[in-house]
């Protein structure tokens, strides 16, 4: 860089403006990354559910081979657990936005307990099942789709547990809690996917 | 002047890689990772090319016995799988890795450690897939692995397990890479680079990355189904248990056809950059080219059934996909005319990069001409699984992607190495490749129309295919000789090539605004952009690369920071910290390898240990560092912009 260029540029006026170090929500790159992960995972479930209906359309009866329709009691309880857990997570996030550590911690603990109960009930449901994934294509699809969703619930629990530990250590403030925001975003995604699974795998055989 | 020197010293101290093993294995520099991506992908290109040479030698004369049928099956499967998954996409991602941060004027990718992980996973999944050769159990079900052939009943060995698990493993790298590209392009552009000033190569990578996010999941789901069926006896594709093999075909081709565009679109981005630089004028129809890129990406998801015209699907469905397959030719036509128009209106300089682009246009139009024949269902049904298809897709994939990739080598090698590739050797490289390519693949059209099916390991002497096949084999070796010239050129030019300087082609985009090779921090002061061709739009008195910079470094008080920008207008929006080198991505890649090896060998304890390690490493990765950077005290930074 020569002196002449330095002076010619320095002669022009400079515009100054302040910029933040901490970006939250849609201004933050990690929020975008989480959104894209959710988009990508939505396609996984779209592919799973499309496979379900594609196979179903090729068969004369659904469930095939005289199998019973799915029982609804456990999945409906599970729906209530997951949907309420989403509201609790949202409430917890609202807490840290106002700088209330206690509300964040309490909300996340309750939500994690609700999600844990969901998994426990799902395992109980699997144990009671009269068919297995090896029975036929219906069994394979049922267990694969609900199982992959169950894995997502497990991942969601793991993510939020780590965030809870950080909350207990006091890592978050009203301005700085991106990890909470992303965990809540993922939580809502897993819950909304469950509603699609409930409608397709459990309710649609009754239509 | 003194302050500039001080600032530069501070930047160097913060960015220069520490010497030793950690900097070698733990680097998060997008330029090093990009070059590694390119080198590794080139290695896979050579491997897949050698497989092709073996196949061509086997087919040179009728009833040859060089390769047996089992080996031949493994070779054509590995050739296709490697070229599609381990060469084309990673090679173009390598270019993206190297170029995207430079082109948008950032100091690194949005998630540098994730970027390092992408590379390791790509490398390890490739080694995973190729380790099958050591056990004589390379995948042998063809690159689209149709069921029921690939079920456990008909493919009992580990061959298809290597294939399905290898691709699930690789999808982690591709997906993470796509997320990284999208966020970098949307959120980290230089001040003033509104979305309508984004370089066309970045547009291509942006659309490709979205296509990856939509296309890879169905492939992963298909492979998970296949593995569950093979290992645990689930039923998805078996008709006797209510499934259907067509499910595999739909899932695979819903991925497979968009994947053609995932390979083709970044190549198209390279073409737009090279055409503008060597025609010495801005690209014609920038907006149309960007829109055509998006349109190709979108319509590409609506044509997959044309791979299945011969399997027995209702005529209504066939008509719909026939129409969409014709429609997708339109954006490609727009692109070809925009490039030709740019060259006609400019003063094209036919150096090696533009030679490869000219070769690309000829080959791509030829491949496109056979491409628009396939939407005609009756014609497609006649040539399905014949050498006519083999000819077509090599014209669009080798012509459409490999030739632009070689143009990219010649175009950006000076930026990456500081030296120009030799022009004389480059001409040899091009002409041998161009002639060899046409000798290899043009006769395949004729052989296909004469009835030669694809994927046969030999043929009888009386069928009259011998002459054409011999010609194709001669062509294949000519093509390989051209590639040898390229390899020789790289080694020769690294040692004694002409010094490149910052901007040897007098090109317009920001990667040429810094030194060759660029410093680890890319730009001393981050560039400010005032138009689509930043380096061509400067006042005549100013040399490129100086007045473009803000004299007062916006990140001056900071060391490892870059700017975040708003998504559409490209205005500065915040300061982002860039993490330092770390070994965690490497460890995570190794832990993932343990998971997949465990599943492959049914050693569930190994997979379990791997999963636990993955979890622990991710927590360690995301845990905030002990010492927060000094700037995190609530104060704001100040950006100073000087109008050019």
mmCIF file of N, CA and C in Angstrom, chain A residues 71-78 81 115-131 142-143 146 150 202:
data_model
loop_
_atom_site.group_PDB
_atom_site.id
_atom_site.type_symbol
_atom_site.label_atom_id
_atom_site.label_comp_id
_atom_site.label_asym_id
_atom_site.label_seq_id
_atom_site.Cartn_x
_atom_site.Cartn_y
_atom_site.Cartn_z
ATOM 1 N N UNK A 71 -54.066 -48.708 18.844
ATOM 2 C CA UNK A 71 -54.761 -48.214 20.043
ATOM 3 C C UNK A 71 -54.393 -46.740 20.252
ATOM 4 N N UNK A 72 -55.361 -45.976 20.772
ATOM 5 C CA UNK A 72 -55.176 -44.521 20.780
ATOM 6 C C UNK A 72 -54.916 -43.931 22.163
ATOM 7 N N UNK A 73 -55.123 -44.722 23.230
ATOM 8 C CA UNK A 73 -55.050 -44.115 24.565
ATOM 9 C C UNK A 73 -53.653 -43.553 24.841
ATOM 10 N N UNK A 74 -52.630 -44.410 24.682
ATOM 11 C CA UNK A 74 -51.266 -43.957 24.990
ATOM 12 C C UNK A 74 -50.828 -42.815 24.071
ATOM 13 N N UNK A 75 -51.030 -42.949 22.741
ATOM 14 C CA UNK A 75 -50.599 -41.813 21.897
ATOM 15 C C UNK A 75 -51.315 -40.510 22.228
ATOM 16 N N UNK A 76 -52.579 -40.585 22.657
ATOM 17 C CA UNK A 76 -53.270 -39.324 22.987
ATOM 18 C C UNK A 76 -52.721 -38.728 24.279
ATOM 19 N N UNK A 77 -52.438 -39.592 25.276
ATOM 20 C CA UNK A 77 -51.788 -39.081 26.500
ATOM 21 C C UNK A 77 -50.446 -38.453 26.123
ATOM 22 N N UNK A 78 -49.708 -39.161 25.257
ATOM 23 C CA UNK A 78 -48.395 -38.664 24.838
ATOM 24 C C UNK A 78 -48.506 -37.319 24.128
ATOM 25 N N UNK A 81 -48.832 -34.731 26.687
ATOM 26 C CA UNK A 81 -47.549 -34.484 27.357
ATOM 27 C C UNK A 81 -46.655 -33.582 26.509
ATOM 28 N N UNK A 115 -41.253 -34.676 28.746
ATOM 29 C CA UNK A 115 -40.709 -35.392 27.584
ATOM 30 C C UNK A 115 -40.209 -36.781 27.990
ATOM 31 N N UNK A 116 -39.616 -36.874 29.194
ATOM 32 C CA UNK A 116 -39.174 -38.179 29.680
ATOM 33 C C UNK A 116 -40.350 -39.134 29.838
ATOM 34 N N UNK A 117 -41.484 -38.626 30.345
ATOM 35 C CA UNK A 117 -42.665 -39.474 30.474
ATOM 36 C C UNK A 117 -43.147 -39.942 29.107
ATOM 37 N N UNK A 118 -43.055 -39.059 28.109
ATOM 38 C CA UNK A 118 -43.434 -39.437 26.753
ATOM 39 C C UNK A 118 -42.637 -40.667 26.322
ATOM 40 N N UNK A 119 -41.322 -40.604 26.510
ATOM 41 C CA UNK A 119 -40.476 -41.730 26.071
ATOM 42 C C UNK A 119 -40.819 -43.002 26.844
ATOM 43 N N UNK A 120 -41.020 -42.848 28.161
ATOM 44 C CA UNK A 120 -41.340 -44.025 28.972
ATOM 45 C C UNK A 120 -42.634 -44.667 28.483
ATOM 46 N N UNK A 121 -43.647 -43.830 28.217
ATOM 47 C CA UNK A 121 -44.923 -44.376 27.738
ATOM 48 C C UNK A 121 -44.765 -45.027 26.374
ATOM 49 N N UNK A 122 -43.910 -44.440 25.532
ATOM 50 C CA UNK A 122 -43.724 -45.029 24.204
ATOM 51 C C UNK A 122 -43.073 -46.411 24.323
ATOM 52 N N UNK A 123 -42.102 -46.535 25.221
ATOM 53 C CA UNK A 123 -41.467 -47.840 25.417
ATOM 54 C C UNK A 123 -42.497 -48.846 25.947
ATOM 55 N N UNK A 124 -43.353 -48.386 26.874
ATOM 56 C CA UNK A 124 -44.427 -49.241 27.399
ATOM 57 C C UNK A 124 -45.341 -49.687 26.253
ATOM 58 N N UNK A 125 -45.686 -48.757 25.378
ATOM 59 C CA UNK A 125 -46.550 -49.059 24.235
ATOM 60 C C UNK A 125 -45.893 -50.114 23.334
ATOM 61 N N UNK A 126 -44.605 -49.951 23.069
ATOM 62 C CA UNK A 126 -43.887 -50.936 22.250
ATOM 63 C C UNK A 126 -43.969 -52.324 22.883
ATOM 64 N N UNK A 127 -43.791 -52.368 24.218
ATOM 65 C CA UNK A 127 -43.803 -53.647 24.922
ATOM 66 C C UNK A 127 -45.148 -54.352 24.807
ATOM 67 N N UNK A 128 -46.234 -53.588 24.758
ATOM 68 C CA UNK A 128 -47.578 -54.181 24.684
ATOM 69 C C UNK A 128 -47.979 -54.567 23.266
ATOM 70 N N UNK A 129 -47.182 -54.169 22.278
ATOM 71 C CA UNK A 129 -47.607 -54.313 20.887
ATOM 72 C C UNK A 129 -47.817 -55.780 20.515
ATOM 73 N N UNK A 130 -48.874 -56.033 19.730
ATOM 74 C CA UNK A 130 -49.173 -57.407 19.305
ATOM 75 C C UNK A 130 -48.408 -57.781 18.033
ATOM 76 N N UNK A 131 -47.724 -56.828 17.438
ATOM 77 C CA UNK A 131 -46.951 -57.129 16.234
ATOM 78 C C UNK A 131 -45.561 -56.551 16.403
ATOM 79 N N UNK A 142 -44.594 -48.756 11.090
ATOM 80 C CA UNK A 142 -45.038 -48.240 12.383
ATOM 81 C C UNK A 142 -43.842 -48.037 13.309
ATOM 82 N N UNK A 143 -43.024 -49.078 13.454
ATOM 83 C CA UNK A 143 -41.924 -48.977 14.411
ATOM 84 C C UNK A 143 -40.828 -48.044 13.910
ATOM 85 N N UNK A 146 -42.310 -44.223 14.254
ATOM 86 C CA UNK A 146 -42.417 -43.774 15.643
ATOM 87 C C UNK A 146 -41.056 -43.872 16.337
ATOM 88 N N UNK A 150 -39.055 -41.060 18.161
ATOM 89 C CA UNK A 150 -38.615 -41.257 19.544
ATOM 90 C C UNK A 150 -37.149 -40.887 19.715
ATOM 91 N N UNK A 202 -51.473 -42.958 13.611
ATOM 92 C CA UNK A 202 -52.465 -43.425 14.583
ATOM 93 C C UNK A 202 -53.896 -43.146 14.140
#
